[in-house]
């Protein structure tokens, strides 16, 4: 994943982009042998291609797409992607068109990540300049985009015909819009992301910060201190205060887009139970963890074990877990909204009810934005080896359990737990590295004059 | 552990209070040398202790109740079986070219008993190298081409429906039979199966259907059973099937003929099925025998070292020993039985146990030296066959469908008189009857007992919980050494920068130092990744080489070696060129490369231990010392001390031994002598591995070979 970083020196950005696209296309031509679309790591009940096709088929036969608890996605996806599930071109792999859409979604996401990264880099340079710190920094946008494109997780999710490339694109669209202050776009991205997968709703907090104060910068306190030292208060060099204007603007657009989306959904589900049916079998399905088939998350195992009587209680406990972390993180990282978004996405992909590797692909890509800030992150080798090890071990354990019959559910769940732990370590170390980075900047300004270059 | 040390070192501010776990990590890492020596020795020692630690087997599943009912197989059934044997060995039946006559006889016998009979025609499927089939489930989608009507086999299948069963479950009895050149042993095995079969048509206790498969073994026993199983488990629904056996006119004629000649309505030309298979027994009788008593050999290893549930072996062992008075055998490495060092090791363990017992009478872990040697020989063969990943008999085909199966090979003390023949028919038949009756009692599939175990004798086993300890001890040093190397490399680079390693380093205008600090391993990771990529390419090459027609094994091997070297050079020049300049700047580069290599080996070995423990264990014995000892020869030469000299010698020796072909020839030489070693042998061996989709092949190509290359590159590192 992070390996890509060094290669940039020798190969140009676009070479790698083309290489990754060609690699995807090659893989698309071997779908039978790889059988990726039936892997539990790739396709969850929410993102599975087969379920999408089933939903489309049900809808075509004038039945509710949610009948039989097969499909749990958005009705809009059915209208947009559904026809691609049955369209075939003679002599080509079965789902070529759909795969191509996934590839395009991936490339678009990568380009958006790149643009956002460039935005962030500019902001970072500007803030360093106003702190009178000189520093050469890496081109984080390119690195992040390449991490996203060349990450095996992204490739697997793309080739495995899951819908997560589309969901990821919506999230990235939202962040891009917020970073470049395209408020309608940000609102659109947020509404679509929330519509497709409920958990993206909490991204509203980083988006509000982004719109209110602008992209990531060192804490505002630092600037004040710096300028007190110099005893010249240059207002133009200070980061702007929180302004409510764009936020209200965003809320307006978000409302508009959500009404629009709901109306569209309502039209498409008019005969089949309407919006209530949709909410019940999409959001309801996510929140009540109805499907207990194994995935790389930890909830399925727990809810397979728990007594029916306590089920509701534990459902609340598990979901509140995510909500608990929102506020403290938002307070601590409010000056770095993009990083906050990364942390939220990582936490969600750890605690959500049906996680897949596509979610990991998203936050690992976003991690690339912060290569400069996280240069001192600890355990990088350990994390890297852990990710490689778990992603190899998990299919093996699954095979041992399901196909060979010599293992059992605990084998597979063990890898899921290790995976969750790795994500926790990543988030914890990432956040502490970021806070350390801020601390270092503060030390440079206040503490040690011999080190600072003023 | 890696992280704790890392954390402690890279923390710039000296913290007064260090958490105990961090302190433990620091301690482990700073003494990693001693720990690795201790752990590796303990690991090897634990491996040799396994025969001592083996436990007696026991029947874990209560429902089995072996031997609780008295056998019902009587002399009447035996004489039935005898009749079949006589008919089959009758020279008249062999007159036909295709051996179709003997199949007819068998079918007729089955029909007479009231069983449903069908023939299954199949084309022997050549084992081919499918690089991507390692990970996919058993599938029916294999496109079969180039059938010729001249080569096909016929399996005869007889099914008894259980009178009280619901037809959802079945027990399979397999007797390989080559109609063209059958020995007396094969006929006898059919006789045993027939006598059991005739009994089972009459009994009332049957709850599961009985399938008797007479597998046509003229193209190999495994192929026949596998073809039948494939047909059984994955029916083809397509109407426009590829040309198969039915399309051949002569085959059709034969079956027309058969349909007329065989009387009875229960004969059908279509494929017959019963329920899901609870378990399967493959029965063989060996022709020649040197044993002094009737023995029965159990073969259990399926592909990739999978074993059937231990309960199945237990039941057979219990019934054979305690009910039928047969000697039970499992495979041994015979060459180990006479080795003197093993004997002395056994004596040491024995005397140690005696001392322990005199100290505290409740410690009873000693076993006699001879038993130890036998246990070790059995364990070694158990490890060897599991590591090879090639099934040891037709039972292997069942394991691919999660059916527990074993092969029973009866080797009678041979004399051809009738009394003796009746005796072996009776005892063998009663054994089979007892096993079937036990399995018949099962309510669920076998799940109580172990699947992951090694046998040290038919009645002793080492479970996964015990043998994993030896393996874990062996590979425990890997993460520790990796962490310590990583920390060393990082700290030394920090020291070389002197004062600038204070927090202010971040403001260095030298932008290189910023990204490098904690991500310096990326360069090494890239090298390791490239070498592993090369390993994957090398593993794929045989697929293309095997397409070349008329290639002798030696030539193929040479082509393989040449192409591998070529691809390594190409990859290195294309992808790794920026590394060369980076290398010069970083003095401790080799330490980082070694650290990442060790991490990757750790992952690879850990992964393999889950897939096939035996391969991982043998691989770890070779690779762990090599990885841990690897250090640039230049440094050792420069140091010039005795210790570095020893290390150099070890490195050179290990560098030669751990090269996969070298290791292969060494093992082969030790087992069969060095006289007839041939370069092409390695190719043949590898070919057999990939033909059976053995994960060992992947392990060698993608873990061991890259690890060897990396270690060699560390040895010759110019630092």
Coordinates of N, CA, C and O in Angstrom, one line a residue, chain B residues 235-313:
Chain B
X235 N -23.6 -32.6 -10.2 CA -24.2 -33.1 -11.4 C -24.2 -32.0 -12.5 O -24.2 -30.8 -12.2
X236 N -24.1 -32.4 -13.7 CA -24.1 -31.5 -14.8 C -25.5 -31.4 -15.3 O -26.2 -32.4 -15.6
X237 N -26.0 -30.2 -15.4 CA -27.4 -30.0 -15.9 C -27.4 -29.7 -17.4 O -28.5 -29.7 -18.0
X238 N -26.3 -29.3 -17.9 CA -26.3 -28.8 -19.3 C -26.7 -30.0 -20.3 O -26.2 -31.1 -20.1
X239 N -27.6 -29.6 -21.2 CA -28.1 -30.7 -22.1 C -27.0 -30.9 -23.2 O -26.9 -32.0 -23.7
X240 N -26.4 -29.8 -23.6 CA -25.4 -29.9 -24.7 C -24.1 -30.2 -24.1 O -23.2 -29.3 -24.1
X241 N -23.9 -31.3 -23.6 CA -22.7 -31.6 -22.9 C -21.6 -31.9 -23.9 O -21.8 -32.2 -25.1
X242 N -20.4 -31.7 -23.4 CA -19.2 -31.9 -24.3 C -19.2 -33.4 -24.6 O -19.7 -34.2 -23.9
X243 N -18.5 -33.8 -25.7 CA -18.5 -35.2 -26.1 C -18.1 -36.0 -24.9 O -17.0 -35.8 -24.3
X244 N -18.9 -36.9 -24.4 CA -18.5 -37.7 -23.3 C -18.7 -39.2 -23.7 O -19.0 -39.5 -24.9
X245 N -18.6 -40.0 -22.7 CA -18.5 -41.4 -23.0 C -19.8 -42.0 -23.8 O -19.7 -42.8 -24.6
X246 N -20.9 -41.4 -23.5 CA -22.1 -41.9 -24.1 C -22.1 -41.7 -25.6 O -22.8 -42.4 -26.3
X247 N -21.4 -40.7 -26.1 CA -21.4 -40.5 -27.5 C -20.6 -41.5 -28.3 O -20.7 -41.6 -29.5
X248 N -19.8 -42.3 -27.7 CA -19.0 -43.2 -28.4 C -19.8 -44.4 -28.8 O -20.4 -45.0 -27.9
X249 N -19.9 -44.8 -30.0 CA -20.8 -45.9 -30.5 C -20.4 -47.2 -29.8 O -21.4 -47.9 -29.4
X250 N -19.2 -47.5 -29.7 CA -18.9 -48.9 -29.2 C -19.2 -49.0 -27.8 O -19.7 -50.0 -27.3
X251 N -19.1 -47.9 -27.0 CA -19.5 -48.0 -25.6 C -21.0 -48.2 -25.5 O -21.4 -49.0 -24.7
X252 N -21.7 -47.5 -26.3 CA -23.1 -47.6 -26.3 C -23.5 -49.1 -26.6 O -24.4 -49.6 -25.9
X253 N -22.9 -49.6 -27.6 CA -23.2 -51.0 -27.9 C -23.0 -51.9 -26.8 O -23.9 -52.7 -26.5
X254 N -21.9 -51.7 -26.1 CA -21.6 -52.6 -25.0 C -22.7 -52.5 -23.9 O -23.1 -53.5 -23.4
X255 N -23.2 -51.3 -23.7 CA -24.1 -51.2 -22.7 C -25.5 -51.6 -23.1 O -26.3 -52.1 -22.3
X256 N -25.8 -51.5 -24.4 CA -27.0 -52.1 -24.9 C -27.0 -53.6 -24.6 O -28.0 -54.1 -24.0
X257 N -25.9 -54.1 -24.9 CA -25.8 -55.6 -24.7 C -26.0 -55.9 -23.3 O -26.7 -56.9 -22.9
X258 N -25.4 -55.1 -22.5 CA -25.5 -55.4 -21.0 C -26.9 -55.3 -20.6 O -27.4 -56.1 -19.8
X259 N -27.6 -54.2 -21.0 CA -29.0 -54.0 -20.6 C -29.8 -55.2 -20.9 O -30.7 -55.6 -20.2
X260 N -29.5 -55.9 -22.0 CA -30.3 -57.1 -22.4 C -29.9 -58.3 -21.6 O -30.8 -59.0 -21.2
X261 N -28.6 -58.4 -21.4 CA -28.2 -59.6 -20.9 C -28.4 -59.7 -19.4 O -28.6 -60.8 -18.8
X262 N -28.5 -58.5 -18.8 CA -28.7 -58.6 -17.3 C -30.2 -58.5 -17.0 O -30.9 -57.6 -17.5
X263 N -30.7 -59.4 -16.3 CA -32.1 -59.5 -16.0 C -32.3 -58.6 -14.7 O -31.4 -58.4 -13.9
X264 N -33.5 -58.2 -14.5 CA -33.8 -57.4 -13.3 C -34.1 -56.0 -13.6 O -33.5 -55.4 -14.5
X265 N -35.1 -55.5 -12.9 CA -35.6 -54.2 -13.2 C -34.7 -53.1 -12.5 O -34.9 -51.9 -12.8
X266 N -33.9 -53.5 -11.5 CA -33.2 -52.5 -10.7 C -31.9 -52.0 -11.4 O -31.2 -51.2 -10.8
X267 N -31.7 -52.5 -12.6 CA -30.5 -52.0 -13.3 C -30.9 -50.8 -14.1 O -32.0 -50.7 -14.7
X268 N -30.1 -49.8 -14.0 CA -30.4 -48.6 -14.7 C -29.1 -48.0 -15.4 O -28.0 -48.2 -14.9
X269 N -29.3 -47.4 -16.5 CA -28.2 -46.8 -17.2 C -27.8 -45.5 -16.7 O -26.8 -45.0 -17.0
X270 N -28.7 -44.8 -16.0 CA -28.4 -43.5 -15.6 C -27.6 -43.5 -14.3 O -27.5 -44.6 -13.6
X271 N -27.1 -42.4 -13.9 CA -26.3 -42.3 -12.7 C -27.2 -42.4 -11.4 O -28.2 -41.7 -11.3
X272 N -26.9 -43.3 -10.5 CA -27.7 -43.4 -9.3 C -27.1 -42.7 -8.2 O -25.9 -42.8 -8.0
X273 N -27.9 -42.1 -7.3 CA -27.3 -41.5 -6.1 C -28.0 -42.0 -4.9 O -29.2 -42.4 -4.9
X274 N -27.3 -41.8 -3.8 CA -27.9 -42.0 -2.5 C -27.8 -40.7 -1.7 O -27.5 -39.7 -2.4
X275 N -27.8 -40.7 -0.4 CA -27.7 -39.4 0.3 C -26.3 -38.9 0.4 O -25.4 -39.4 -0.3
X276 N -26.1 -37.9 1.3 CA -24.8 -37.4 1.5 C -23.9 -38.5 2.2 O -24.4 -39.3 3.0
X277 N -22.7 -38.4 1.9 CA -21.8 -39.5 2.4 C -21.4 -39.2 3.8 O -20.8 -38.1 4.1
X278 N -21.6 -40.1 4.7 CA -21.2 -40.0 6.1 C -19.7 -40.3 6.2 O -18.9 -39.6 6.9
X279 N -19.3 -41.4 5.5 CA -17.9 -41.7 5.5 C -17.7 -42.7 4.4 O -18.6 -43.3 3.8
X280 N -16.4 -43.0 4.1 CA -16.1 -43.9 3.0 C -14.9 -44.8 3.5 O -14.0 -44.4 4.1
X281 N -15.0 -46.0 3.0 CA -13.9 -47.0 3.3 C -13.4 -47.5 2.0 O -14.2 -47.9 1.2
X282 N -12.1 -47.5 1.8 CA -11.5 -48.1 0.6 C -10.9 -49.4 1.1 O -10.1 -49.4 2.0
X283 N -11.2 -50.5 0.4 CA -10.7 -51.8 0.9 C -9.8 -52.4 -0.2 O -10.1 -52.4 -1.4
X284 N -8.7 -52.8 0.3 CA -7.7 -53.4 -0.7 C -7.2 -54.6 0.0 O -7.0 -54.7 1.3
X285 N -6.8 -55.6 -0.8 CA -6.1 -56.8 -0.2 C -4.8 -56.9 -1.0 O -4.8 -56.8 -2.2
X286 N -3.7 -57.0 -0.3 CA -2.4 -57.0 -1.0 C -2.1 -58.4 -1.4 O -2.5 -59.4 -0.8
X287 N -1.4 -58.5 -2.6 CA -1.2 -59.8 -3.1 C -0.1 -60.5 -2.4 O -0.3 -61.6 -1.8
X288 N 1.1 -59.9 -2.4 CA 2.2 -60.6 -1.7 C 2.3 -60.1 -0.3 O 2.0 -59.0 0.0
X289 N 2.9 -60.9 0.5 CA 3.1 -60.4 1.8 C 4.3 -61.1 2.5 O 4.6 -62.2 2.3
X290 N 5.0 -60.3 3.3 CA 6.1 -60.8 4.0 C 5.9 -60.9 5.5 O 6.7 -61.3 6.3
X291 N 4.7 -60.5 5.9 CA 4.4 -60.4 7.3 C 4.2 -61.8 7.8 O 3.9 -62.7 7.1
X292 N 4.4 -61.9 9.1 CA 4.2 -63.2 9.8 C 2.7 -63.3 10.3 O 2.3 -64.4 10.7
X293 N 2.0 -62.3 10.3 CA 0.7 -62.4 10.8 C -0.2 -61.5 9.9 O 0.3 -60.7 9.2
X294 N -1.5 -61.7 10.0 CA -2.4 -60.8 9.2 C -2.3 -59.4 9.7 O -2.6 -59.2 10.9
X295 N -2.0 -58.5 8.8 CA -2.0 -57.1 9.2 C -2.9 -56.3 8.4 O -3.3 -56.7 7.3
X296 N -3.2 -55.2 8.9 CA -4.1 -54.3 8.1 C -3.4 -52.9 8.2 O -3.1 -52.4 9.3
X297 N -3.2 -52.3 7.1 CA -2.5 -51.0 7.0 C -3.5 -49.9 6.8 O -4.4 -50.1 6.0
X298 N -3.4 -48.8 7.5 CA -4.3 -47.7 7.4 C -3.6 -46.6 6.6 O -2.5 -46.2 7.0
X299 N -4.2 -46.1 5.6 CA -3.7 -44.9 4.9 C -4.7 -43.8 5.0 O -5.9 -44.0 4.7
X300 N -4.3 -42.7 5.5 CA -5.3 -41.7 5.8 C -5.0 -40.3 5.2 O -5.9 -39.5 5.1
X301 N -3.8 -40.0 4.8 CA -3.4 -38.7 4.3 C -4.1 -38.4 3.0 O -4.0 -39.1 2.0
X302 N -4.8 -37.3 3.0 CA -5.5 -36.8 1.8 C -4.6 -35.6 1.2 O -3.6 -35.3 1.7
X303 N -5.2 -34.9 0.3 CA -4.4 -33.8 -0.3 C -4.1 -32.7 0.7 O -4.9 -32.5 1.6
X304 N -3.0 -32.1 0.6 CA -2.5 -31.0 1.4 C -2.5 -31.4 2.9 O -2.8 -30.6 3.8
X305 N -2.2 -32.6 3.2 CA -2.0 -33.0 4.6 C -3.3 -33.1 5.4 O -3.3 -33.1 6.6
X306 N -4.4 -33.1 4.7 CA -5.7 -33.2 5.4 C -5.9 -34.7 5.9 O -5.5 -35.6 5.2
X307 N -6.4 -34.8 7.1 CA -6.6 -36.1 7.6 C -8.1 -36.3 7.9 O -8.8 -35.4 8.1
X308 N -8.6 -37.6 7.8 CA -10.0 -37.8 8.2 C -10.1 -37.6 9.7 O -9.1 -37.6 10.4
X309 N -11.3 -37.6 10.2 CA -11.5 -37.5 11.6 C -10.9 -38.6 12.3 O -10.9 -39.8 11.9
X310 N -10.3 -38.3 13.5 CA -9.5 -39.4 14.2 C -10.4 -40.5 14.6 O -10.0 -41.7 14.7
X311 N -11.7 -40.2 14.9 CA -12.6 -41.2 15.3 C -12.7 -42.4 14.3 O -12.9 -43.6 14.7
X312 N -12.6 -42.1 13.1 CA -12.7 -43.1 12.0 C -11.6 -44.1 12.2 O -11.8 -45.3 12.2
X313 N -10.4 -43.6 12.3 CA -9.2 -44.4 12.5 C -9.3 -45.2 13.8 O -9.0 -46.4 13.9

